[in-house]
């Protein structure tokens, strides 16, 4: 056991490793009440190395709760299996840092924490949209530096969102939630690009339109784009809500940026490599009216100096899910995944994760991405 590890319930019957201390207490109480020994790494490393992860796993480990900043590959899953492991749970909804195929080959279930990030991450995308459109960060710095001498007609002119068109790339739970916030909040028209029909999103927009008609207001327009190019050409705001895969890596590059509107706003709260960062920097440098709002970066935690110096890019340090309720809920879901797989509970198989956040969570496994591993 590494020296920089804190042990909870030392006499516990099964050893669970947690690679970073997580928010809240409920998740830890859940594992302790289940009778597990919980070892939490207190390393000062920003991202734990593979050698560090192997040391944490050791030769006796039932399950691991890890981070999306760690790369979990075949070597780690082989080690976890040899240590008696049954599950690795990613403290995230995404799992592009995990070799799921390798985990499956070694008989390791992969858990994740969807369902409690939806509104929180969508709200972050809205915040970035507003900050970009109204140049809030620029204006804040200007004011703090003592440059504000009084109202001026042309000071920090931004973009009006009301009545414009918002484009959603990836209309899953987060993308659809963001879409409705923008449609209902700013009466924006909607265009979306998705691999599947999003009839539920369309029904929600139709319901909002019924309300607008009752108020003698013009309904908003909605459309599923036939192609990404169609969406980019017609949107005033483009928000990315796709998982990272071979298909979505550098989904937005020079060609895509060049067909967007000259004063468009690009928002990314999904994964950094979805955007070709060097091309975005070039585009923002050459097009002063184009703006981007980013919560993720291609080579996290590295952020290029040139990007930092561009006033038309608003940045946040990957805090899309950073509310107390969400981060504590994610931790609880991860713990319940560990407990559920270890105890042989059935899989939940429903999108609504709210029942697991209550006082008496179901005796089921919230979310496993390779359910074939469950017996």
PDB file of C-alpha atoms in Angstrom, residues 28-302:
ATOM      1  CA  UNK A  28     -17.891   6.888   1.576  1.00  0.00           C
ATOM      2  CA  UNK A  29     -20.568   6.059   4.150  1.00  0.00           C
ATOM      3  CA  UNK A  30     -22.219   3.785   1.559  1.00  0.00           C
ATOM      4  CA  UNK A  31     -19.054   1.746   1.051  1.00  0.00           C
ATOM      5  CA  UNK A  32     -18.235   1.593   4.756  1.00  0.00           C
ATOM      6  CA  UNK A  33     -21.772   0.454   5.661  1.00  0.00           C
ATOM      7  CA  UNK A  34     -21.409  -2.245   3.014  1.00  0.00           C
ATOM      8  CA  UNK A  35     -18.439  -3.512   4.998  1.00  0.00           C
ATOM      9  CA  UNK A  36     -15.669  -2.519   2.588  1.00  0.00           C
ATOM     10  CA  UNK A  37     -12.163  -1.290   3.348  1.00  0.00           C
ATOM     11  CA  UNK A  38     -11.773   1.970   1.397  1.00  0.00           C
ATOM     12  CA  UNK A  39      -8.320   3.285   0.537  1.00  0.00           C
ATOM     13  CA  UNK A  40      -8.224   6.816  -0.864  1.00  0.00           C
ATOM     14  CA  UNK A  41      -5.083   8.124  -2.527  1.00  0.00           C
ATOM     15  CA  UNK A  42      -3.932  11.470  -1.211  1.00  0.00           C
ATOM     16  CA  UNK A  43      -1.128  11.817  -3.733  1.00  0.00           C
ATOM     17  CA  UNK A  44      -0.093  15.313  -4.704  1.00  0.00           C
ATOM     18  CA  UNK A  45       0.284  14.222  -8.348  1.00  0.00           C
ATOM     19  CA  UNK A  46      -2.139  16.035 -10.646  1.00  0.00           C
ATOM     20  CA  UNK A  47      -2.612  12.870 -12.684  1.00  0.00           C
ATOM     21  CA  UNK A  48      -1.484   9.576 -11.167  1.00  0.00           C
ATOM     22  CA  UNK A  49       1.004   7.708 -13.339  1.00  0.00           C
ATOM     23  CA  UNK A  50       0.465   4.139 -14.493  1.00  0.00           C
ATOM     24  CA  UNK A  51       3.092   2.997 -12.016  1.00  0.00           C
ATOM     25  CA  UNK A  52       1.197   4.798  -9.279  1.00  0.00           C
ATOM     26  CA  UNK A  53      -2.087   3.162 -10.309  1.00  0.00           C
ATOM     27  CA  UNK A  54      -0.481  -0.287 -10.361  1.00  0.00           C
ATOM     28  CA  UNK A  55       0.846   0.333  -6.866  1.00  0.00           C
ATOM     29  CA  UNK A  56      -2.606   1.371  -5.685  1.00  0.00           C
ATOM     30  CA  UNK A  57      -4.205  -1.783  -7.129  1.00  0.00           C
ATOM     31  CA  UNK A  58      -1.663  -4.020  -5.442  1.00  0.00           C
ATOM     32  CA  UNK A  59      -2.412  -7.736  -5.115  1.00  0.00           C
ATOM     33  CA  UNK A  60      -5.823  -7.501  -3.413  1.00  0.00           C
ATOM     34  CA  UNK A  61      -8.419  -5.154  -4.881  1.00  0.00           C
ATOM     35  CA  UNK A  62     -12.127  -5.698  -5.513  1.00  0.00           C
ATOM     36  CA  UNK A  63     -12.856  -2.403  -7.256  1.00  0.00           C
ATOM     37  CA  UNK A  64     -11.455   0.985  -8.239  1.00  0.00           C
ATOM     38  CA  UNK A  65     -13.090   4.399  -8.464  1.00  0.00           C
ATOM     39  CA  UNK A  66     -10.941   6.443 -10.870  1.00  0.00           C
ATOM     40  CA  UNK A  67     -10.805   9.685 -12.792  1.00  0.00           C
ATOM     41  CA  UNK A  68     -11.241  10.615 -16.455  1.00  0.00           C
ATOM     42  CA  UNK A  69      -7.724  12.116 -16.351  1.00  0.00           C
ATOM     43  CA  UNK A  70      -6.265   8.618 -15.921  1.00  0.00           C
ATOM     44  CA  UNK A  71      -5.686   6.265 -18.837  1.00  0.00           C
ATOM     45  CA  UNK A  72      -7.024   2.819 -17.989  1.00  0.00           C
ATOM     46  CA  UNK A  73      -5.579   0.303 -20.425  1.00  0.00           C
ATOM     47  CA  UNK A  74      -5.105  -3.464 -20.794  1.00  0.00           C
ATOM     48  CA  UNK A  75      -2.127  -3.571 -18.426  1.00  0.00           C
ATOM     49  CA  UNK A  76      -4.107  -1.969 -15.609  1.00  0.00           C
ATOM     50  CA  UNK A  77      -7.126  -4.186 -16.147  1.00  0.00           C
ATOM     51  CA  UNK A  78      -4.924  -7.270 -16.187  1.00  0.00           C
ATOM     52  CA  UNK A  79      -3.444  -6.183 -12.867  1.00  0.00           C
ATOM     53  CA  UNK A  80      -6.886  -5.455 -11.438  1.00  0.00           C
ATOM     54  CA  UNK A  81      -8.150  -8.878 -12.494  1.00  0.00           C
ATOM     55  CA  UNK A  82      -5.147 -10.625 -10.929  1.00  0.00           C
ATOM     56  CA  UNK A  83      -5.858  -8.716  -7.723  1.00  0.00           C
ATOM     57  CA  UNK A  84      -9.393 -10.138  -7.650  1.00  0.00           C
ATOM     58  CA  UNK A  85     -11.037  -7.062  -9.166  1.00  0.00           C
ATOM     59  CA  UNK A  86     -14.596  -7.021 -10.472  1.00  0.00           C
ATOM     60  CA  UNK A  87     -15.226  -3.384 -11.425  1.00  0.00           C
ATOM     61  CA  UNK A  88     -13.589  -0.129 -12.400  1.00  0.00           C
ATOM     62  CA  UNK A  89     -15.877   2.925 -12.169  1.00  0.00           C
ATOM     63  CA  UNK A  90     -15.063   6.167 -13.958  1.00  0.00           C
ATOM     64  CA  UNK A  91     -16.012   9.256 -11.959  1.00  0.00           C
ATOM     65  CA  UNK A  92     -17.551  10.782 -15.091  1.00  0.00           C
ATOM     66  CA  UNK A  93     -20.311  10.183 -17.591  1.00  0.00           C
ATOM     67  CA  UNK A  94     -17.776   9.730 -20.412  1.00  0.00           C
ATOM     68  CA  UNK A  95     -15.242   6.906 -20.580  1.00  0.00           C
ATOM     69  CA  UNK A  96     -12.997   7.707 -23.542  1.00  0.00           C
ATOM     70  CA  UNK A  97     -10.040   7.279 -21.142  1.00  0.00           C
ATOM     71  CA  UNK A  98     -10.980   3.626 -20.643  1.00  0.00           C
ATOM     72  CA  UNK A  99     -10.169   0.682 -22.907  1.00  0.00           C
ATOM     73  CA  UNK A 100     -13.566  -0.966 -22.499  1.00  0.00           C
ATOM     74  CA  UNK A 101     -12.665  -3.818 -24.827  1.00  0.00           C
ATOM     75  CA  UNK A 102      -9.590  -4.677 -22.759  1.00  0.00           C
ATOM     76  CA  UNK A 103     -11.612  -4.479 -19.555  1.00  0.00           C
ATOM     77  CA  UNK A 104     -14.218  -6.813 -21.020  1.00  0.00           C
ATOM     78  CA  UNK A 105     -11.538  -9.282 -22.097  1.00  0.00           C
ATOM     79  CA  UNK A 106     -10.288  -9.366 -18.499  1.00  0.00           C
ATOM     80  CA  UNK A 107     -13.782  -9.715 -17.044  1.00  0.00           C
ATOM     81  CA  UNK A 108     -13.901  -6.240 -15.489  1.00  0.00           C
ATOM     82  CA  UNK A 109     -17.181  -4.297 -15.465  1.00  0.00           C
ATOM     83  CA  UNK A 110     -16.899  -0.599 -16.329  1.00  0.00           C
ATOM     84  CA  UNK A 111     -19.175   1.796 -14.477  1.00  0.00           C
ATOM     85  CA  UNK A 112     -19.816   5.485 -15.093  1.00  0.00           C
ATOM     86  CA  UNK A 113     -21.941   8.232 -13.542  1.00  0.00           C
ATOM     87  CA  UNK A 114     -24.578   9.552 -15.985  1.00  0.00           C
ATOM     88  CA  UNK A 115     -27.880  11.201 -15.180  1.00  0.00           C
ATOM     89  CA  UNK A 116     -26.771  13.666 -12.508  1.00  0.00           C
ATOM     90  CA  UNK A 117     -24.649  15.852 -14.790  1.00  0.00           C
ATOM     91  CA  UNK A 118     -27.345  16.758 -17.302  1.00  0.00           C
ATOM     92  CA  UNK A 119     -28.736  20.066 -16.088  1.00  0.00           C
ATOM     93  CA  UNK A 120     -25.476  21.124 -14.424  1.00  0.00           C
ATOM     94  CA  UNK A 121     -23.405  20.713 -17.583  1.00  0.00           C
ATOM     95  CA  UNK A 122     -26.131  22.242 -19.740  1.00  0.00           C
ATOM     96  CA  UNK A 123     -26.194  25.274 -17.438  1.00  0.00           C
ATOM     97  CA  UNK A 124     -22.421  25.590 -17.824  1.00  0.00           C
ATOM     98  CA  UNK A 125     -22.840  25.622 -21.598  1.00  0.00           C
ATOM     99  CA  UNK A 126     -25.452  28.369 -21.211  1.00  0.00           C
ATOM    100  CA  UNK A 127     -23.080  30.340 -18.965  1.00  0.00           C
ATOM    101  CA  UNK A 128     -20.297  30.099 -21.548  1.00  0.00           C
ATOM    102  CA  UNK A 129     -22.739  31.113 -24.273  1.00  0.00           C
ATOM    103  CA  UNK A 130     -23.827  34.197 -22.384  1.00  0.00           C
ATOM    104  CA  UNK A 131     -20.280  35.102 -21.347  1.00  0.00           C
ATOM    105  CA  UNK A 132     -19.114  34.801 -24.956  1.00  0.00           C
ATOM    106  CA  UNK A 133     -22.058  36.637 -26.496  1.00  0.00           C
ATOM    107  CA  UNK A 134     -21.867  39.567 -24.063  1.00  0.00           C
ATOM    108  CA  UNK A 135     -18.056  39.553 -23.638  1.00  0.00           C
ATOM    109  CA  UNK A 136     -18.355  39.271 -19.860  1.00  0.00           C
ATOM    110  CA  UNK A 137     -14.777  38.179 -19.175  1.00  0.00           C
ATOM    111  CA  UNK A 138     -13.325  41.030 -21.239  1.00  0.00           C
ATOM    112  CA  UNK A 139     -15.628  43.504 -19.538  1.00  0.00           C
ATOM    113  CA  UNK A 140     -14.802  42.143 -16.086  1.00  0.00           C
ATOM    114  CA  UNK A 141     -11.052  42.535 -16.656  1.00  0.00           C
ATOM    115  CA  UNK A 142     -11.563  46.019 -18.096  1.00  0.00           C
ATOM    116  CA  UNK A 143     -13.517  47.073 -15.008  1.00  0.00           C
ATOM    117  CA  UNK A 144     -11.086  45.512 -12.509  1.00  0.00           C
ATOM    118  CA  UNK A 145      -8.165  47.269 -14.215  1.00  0.00           C
ATOM    119  CA  UNK A 146      -9.778  50.647 -13.520  1.00  0.00           C
ATOM    120  CA  UNK A 147     -10.402  51.464 -17.175  1.00  0.00           C
ATOM    121  CA  UNK A 148     -14.139  52.171 -16.800  1.00  0.00           C
ATOM    122  CA  UNK A 149     -14.601  55.930 -17.158  1.00  0.00           C
ATOM    123  CA  UNK A 150     -18.327  55.924 -17.884  1.00  0.00           C
ATOM    124  CA  UNK A 151     -20.947  54.670 -20.322  1.00  0.00           C
ATOM    125  CA  UNK A 152     -19.924  54.644 -23.985  1.00  0.00           C
ATOM    126  CA  UNK A 153     -22.104  53.798 -27.025  1.00  0.00           C
ATOM    127  CA  UNK A 154     -19.623  51.323 -28.472  1.00  0.00           C
ATOM    128  CA  UNK A 155     -18.169  49.743 -25.334  1.00  0.00           C
ATOM    129  CA  UNK A 156     -17.988  45.930 -25.536  1.00  0.00           C
ATOM    130  CA  UNK A 157     -20.669  45.427 -28.146  1.00  0.00           C
ATOM    131  CA  UNK A 158     -21.721  41.798 -28.205  1.00  0.00           C
ATOM    132  CA  UNK A 159     -24.279  39.564 -29.870  1.00  0.00           C
ATOM    133  CA  UNK A 160     -28.034  39.409 -29.242  1.00  0.00           C
ATOM    134  CA  UNK A 161     -29.217  35.824 -28.761  1.00  0.00           C
ATOM    135  CA  UNK A 162     -32.975  36.416 -28.701  1.00  0.00           C
ATOM    136  CA  UNK A 163     -34.595  35.101 -31.880  1.00  0.00           C
ATOM    137  CA  UNK A 164     -31.338  33.770 -33.348  1.00  0.00           C
ATOM    138  CA  UNK A 165     -30.575  30.116 -34.181  1.00  0.00           C
ATOM    139  CA  UNK A 166     -28.858  27.668 -31.854  1.00  0.00           C
ATOM    140  CA  UNK A 167     -27.259  24.542 -33.317  1.00  0.00           C
ATOM    141  CA  UNK A 168     -26.853  21.427 -31.177  1.00  0.00           C
ATOM    142  CA  UNK A 169     -24.269  18.856 -32.234  1.00  0.00           C
ATOM    143  CA  UNK A 170     -25.204  15.732 -30.301  1.00  0.00           C
ATOM    144  CA  UNK A 171     -28.761  15.910 -28.973  1.00  0.00           C
ATOM    145  CA  UNK A 172     -28.422  13.497 -26.065  1.00  0.00           C
ATOM    146  CA  UNK A 173     -29.474  14.290 -22.521  1.00  0.00           C
ATOM    147  CA  UNK A 174     -27.110  17.241 -22.017  1.00  0.00           C
ATOM    148  CA  UNK A 175     -27.494  18.594 -25.541  1.00  0.00           C
ATOM    149  CA  UNK A 176     -31.281  18.412 -25.354  1.00  0.00           C
ATOM    150  CA  UNK A 177     -31.338  20.092 -21.938  1.00  0.00           C
ATOM    151  CA  UNK A 178     -29.120  22.915 -23.231  1.00  0.00           C
ATOM    152  CA  UNK A 179     -31.324  23.217 -26.329  1.00  0.00           C
ATOM    153  CA  UNK A 180     -34.456  23.762 -24.253  1.00  0.00           C
ATOM    154  CA  UNK A 181     -32.709  26.290 -21.999  1.00  0.00           C
ATOM    155  CA  UNK A 182     -31.736  28.324 -25.058  1.00  0.00           C
ATOM    156  CA  UNK A 183     -35.082  27.891 -26.835  1.00  0.00           C
ATOM    157  CA  UNK A 184     -37.201  28.769 -23.818  1.00  0.00           C
ATOM    158  CA  UNK A 185     -34.834  31.336 -22.357  1.00  0.00           C
ATOM    159  CA  UNK A 186     -34.106  33.288 -25.537  1.00  0.00           C
ATOM    160  CA  UNK A 187     -36.787  32.065 -27.931  1.00  0.00           C
ATOM    161  CA  UNK A 188     -34.048  30.830 -30.233  1.00  0.00           C
ATOM    162  CA  UNK A 189     -34.759  28.704 -33.275  1.00  0.00           C
ATOM    163  CA  UNK A 190     -33.305  25.209 -33.063  1.00  0.00           C
ATOM    164  CA  UNK A 191     -31.337  23.111 -35.502  1.00  0.00           C
ATOM    165  CA  UNK A 192     -29.736  19.889 -34.332  1.00  0.00           C
ATOM    166  CA  UNK A 193     -27.492  17.192 -35.723  1.00  0.00           C
ATOM    167  CA  UNK A 194     -27.765  13.726 -34.226  1.00  0.00           C
ATOM    168  CA  UNK A 195     -27.318  10.144 -35.345  1.00  0.00           C
ATOM    169  CA  UNK A 196     -30.811   9.291 -34.166  1.00  0.00           C
ATOM    170  CA  UNK A 197     -34.180  10.999 -34.292  1.00  0.00           C
ATOM    171  CA  UNK A 198     -34.790  13.054 -31.164  1.00  0.00           C
ATOM    172  CA  UNK A 199     -38.560  12.965 -31.097  1.00  0.00           C
ATOM    173  CA  UNK A 200     -38.655  13.734 -27.363  1.00  0.00           C
ATOM    174  CA  UNK A 201     -36.711  16.969 -27.894  1.00  0.00           C
ATOM    175  CA  UNK A 202     -38.983  17.855 -30.793  1.00  0.00           C
ATOM    176  CA  UNK A 203     -42.064  17.199 -28.635  1.00  0.00           C
ATOM    177  CA  UNK A 204     -40.712  19.497 -25.959  1.00  0.00           C
ATOM    178  CA  UNK A 205     -40.172  22.266 -28.508  1.00  0.00           C
ATOM    179  CA  UNK A 206     -43.679  21.688 -29.879  1.00  0.00           C
ATOM    180  CA  UNK A 207     -45.048  22.003 -26.344  1.00  0.00           C
ATOM    181  CA  UNK A 208     -43.241  25.316 -25.928  1.00  0.00           C
ATOM    182  CA  UNK A 209     -44.611  26.474 -29.272  1.00  0.00           C
ATOM    183  CA  UNK A 210     -48.140  25.695 -28.071  1.00  0.00           C
ATOM    184  CA  UNK A 211     -47.533  28.028 -25.152  1.00  0.00           C
ATOM    185  CA  UNK A 212     -46.171  30.747 -27.460  1.00  0.00           C
ATOM    186  CA  UNK A 213     -49.244  30.487 -29.674  1.00  0.00           C
ATOM    187  CA  UNK A 214     -51.490  30.863 -26.630  1.00  0.00           C
ATOM    188  CA  UNK A 215     -49.608  34.093 -25.860  1.00  0.00           C
ATOM    189  CA  UNK A 216     -49.981  35.288 -29.465  1.00  0.00           C
ATOM    190  CA  UNK A 217     -46.223  35.041 -29.917  1.00  0.00           C
ATOM    191  CA  UNK A 218     -44.361  33.718 -32.939  1.00  0.00           C
ATOM    192  CA  UNK A 219     -43.387  30.031 -32.548  1.00  0.00           C
ATOM    193  CA  UNK A 220     -39.755  29.036 -32.794  1.00  0.00           C
ATOM    194  CA  UNK A 221     -38.530  26.975 -35.711  1.00  0.00           C
ATOM    195  CA  UNK A 222     -36.886  23.590 -35.292  1.00  0.00           C
ATOM    196  CA  UNK A 223     -35.171  21.258 -37.714  1.00  0.00           C
ATOM    197  CA  UNK A 224     -32.933  18.222 -37.795  1.00  0.00           C
ATOM    198  CA  UNK A 225     -29.944  19.084 -40.002  1.00  0.00           C
ATOM    199  CA  UNK A 226     -29.191  16.692 -42.825  1.00  0.00           C
ATOM    200  CA  UNK A 227     -25.477  17.265 -42.259  1.00  0.00           C
ATOM    201  CA  UNK A 228     -23.059  18.918 -39.869  1.00  0.00           C
ATOM    202  CA  UNK A 229     -22.241  21.423 -42.593  1.00  0.00           C
ATOM    203  CA  UNK A 230     -25.888  22.501 -42.809  1.00  0.00           C
ATOM    204  CA  UNK A 231     -26.000  23.094 -39.065  1.00  0.00           C
ATOM    205  CA  UNK A 232     -22.750  25.072 -39.003  1.00  0.00           C
ATOM    206  CA  UNK A 233     -23.793  27.302 -41.892  1.00  0.00           C
ATOM    207  CA  UNK A 234     -27.143  28.218 -40.343  1.00  0.00           C
ATOM    208  CA  UNK A 235     -26.369  28.568 -36.639  1.00  0.00           C
ATOM    209  CA  UNK A 236     -25.528  31.696 -34.678  1.00  0.00           C
ATOM    210  CA  UNK A 237     -24.482  29.547 -31.714  1.00  0.00           C
ATOM    211  CA  UNK A 238     -23.043  26.034 -32.058  1.00  0.00           C
ATOM    212  CA  UNK A 239     -22.782  23.881 -28.940  1.00  0.00           C
ATOM    213  CA  UNK A 240     -20.962  20.537 -28.942  1.00  0.00           C
ATOM    214  CA  UNK A 241     -22.354  17.646 -26.893  1.00  0.00           C
ATOM    215  CA  UNK A 242     -20.739  14.535 -28.354  1.00  0.00           C
ATOM    216  CA  UNK A 243     -18.587  11.803 -26.792  1.00  0.00           C
ATOM    217  CA  UNK A 244     -14.963  11.591 -27.878  1.00  0.00           C
ATOM    218  CA  UNK A 245     -14.382   8.817 -30.425  1.00  0.00           C
ATOM    219  CA  UNK A 246     -12.485   8.270 -33.647  1.00  0.00           C
ATOM    220  CA  UNK A 247     -15.455   9.803 -35.456  1.00  0.00           C
ATOM    221  CA  UNK A 248     -15.608  12.939 -33.330  1.00  0.00           C
ATOM    222  CA  UNK A 249     -11.874  13.592 -32.882  1.00  0.00           C
ATOM    223  CA  UNK A 250     -11.245  16.983 -34.546  1.00  0.00           C
ATOM    224  CA  UNK A 251     -14.891  17.087 -35.596  1.00  0.00           C
ATOM    225  CA  UNK A 252     -14.460  20.858 -35.785  1.00  0.00           C
ATOM    226  CA  UNK A 253     -11.397  21.883 -37.774  1.00  0.00           C
ATOM    227  CA  UNK A 254     -10.426  24.525 -40.306  1.00  0.00           C
ATOM    228  CA  UNK A 255     -13.013  23.505 -42.915  1.00  0.00           C
ATOM    229  CA  UNK A 256     -15.851  23.510 -40.395  1.00  0.00           C
ATOM    230  CA  UNK A 257     -14.820  26.810 -38.799  1.00  0.00           C
ATOM    231  CA  UNK A 258     -14.599  28.470 -42.193  1.00  0.00           C
ATOM    232  CA  UNK A 259     -18.210  27.684 -43.089  1.00  0.00           C
ATOM    233  CA  UNK A 260     -19.565  29.072 -39.819  1.00  0.00           C
ATOM    234  CA  UNK A 261     -20.915  32.598 -39.613  1.00  0.00           C
ATOM    235  CA  UNK A 262     -18.345  35.354 -39.194  1.00  0.00           C
ATOM    236  CA  UNK A 263     -19.826  36.307 -35.796  1.00  0.00           C
ATOM    237  CA  UNK A 264     -20.823  32.821 -34.644  1.00  0.00           C
ATOM    238  CA  UNK A 265     -20.243  31.489 -31.148  1.00  0.00           C
ATOM    239  CA  UNK A 266     -18.772  28.003 -30.630  1.00  0.00           C
ATOM    240  CA  UNK A 267     -19.306  26.283 -27.268  1.00  0.00           C
ATOM    241  CA  UNK A 268     -17.589  23.102 -26.094  1.00  0.00           C
ATOM    242  CA  UNK A 269     -18.384  21.371 -22.802  1.00  0.00           C
ATOM    243  CA  UNK A 270     -17.869  17.833 -24.158  1.00  0.00           C
ATOM    244  CA  UNK A 271     -14.227  16.829 -24.737  1.00  0.00           C
ATOM    245  CA  UNK A 272     -11.323  19.018 -25.836  1.00  0.00           C
ATOM    246  CA  UNK A 273     -10.094  16.961 -28.820  1.00  0.00           C
ATOM    247  CA  UNK A 274     -13.483  17.329 -30.523  1.00  0.00           C
ATOM    248  CA  UNK A 275     -12.074  20.689 -31.677  1.00  0.00           C
ATOM    249  CA  UNK A 276      -8.789  21.039 -33.544  1.00  0.00           C
ATOM    250  CA  UNK A 277      -7.362  23.519 -31.067  1.00  0.00           C
ATOM    251  CA  UNK A 278      -4.624  24.962 -33.284  1.00  0.00           C
ATOM    252  CA  UNK A 279      -7.172  25.680 -36.011  1.00  0.00           C
ATOM    253  CA  UNK A 280      -9.538  27.309 -33.524  1.00  0.00           C
ATOM    254  CA  UNK A 281      -6.731  29.567 -32.318  1.00  0.00           C
ATOM    255  CA  UNK A 282      -5.926  30.542 -35.894  1.00  0.00           C
ATOM    256  CA  UNK A 283      -9.577  31.197 -36.695  1.00  0.00           C
ATOM    257  CA  UNK A 284     -10.180  33.331 -33.603  1.00  0.00           C
ATOM    258  CA  UNK A 285      -6.988  35.283 -34.235  1.00  0.00           C
ATOM    259  CA  UNK A 286      -8.036  36.065 -37.809  1.00  0.00           C
ATOM    260  CA  UNK A 287     -11.752  36.620 -37.093  1.00  0.00           C
ATOM    261  CA  UNK A 288     -12.175  39.017 -34.189  1.00  0.00           C
ATOM    262  CA  UNK A 289     -15.985  38.780 -34.196  1.00  0.00           C
ATOM    263  CA  UNK A 290     -15.971  34.989 -33.905  1.00  0.00           C
ATOM    264  CA  UNK A 291     -16.145  33.780 -30.302  1.00  0.00           C
ATOM    265  CA  UNK A 292     -15.642  30.519 -28.491  1.00  0.00           C
ATOM    266  CA  UNK A 293     -16.512  29.369 -24.984  1.00  0.00           C
ATOM    267  CA  UNK A 294     -14.497  26.370 -23.790  1.00  0.00           C
ATOM    268  CA  UNK A 295     -14.674  24.257 -20.665  1.00  0.00           C
ATOM    269  CA  UNK A 296     -12.401  21.550 -22.097  1.00  0.00           C
ATOM    270  CA  UNK A 297      -9.101  21.544 -23.976  1.00  0.00           C
ATOM    271  CA  UNK A 298      -7.343  19.274 -26.420  1.00  0.00           C
ATOM    272  CA  UNK A 299      -4.288  18.592 -24.264  1.00  0.00           C
ATOM    273  CA  UNK A 300      -5.589  19.100 -20.725  1.00  0.00           C
ATOM    274  CA  UNK A 301      -4.378  20.489 -18.447  1.00  0.00           C
ATOM    275  CA  UNK A 302      -2.174  22.325 -20.962  1.00  0.00           C
TER     276      UNK A 302
END
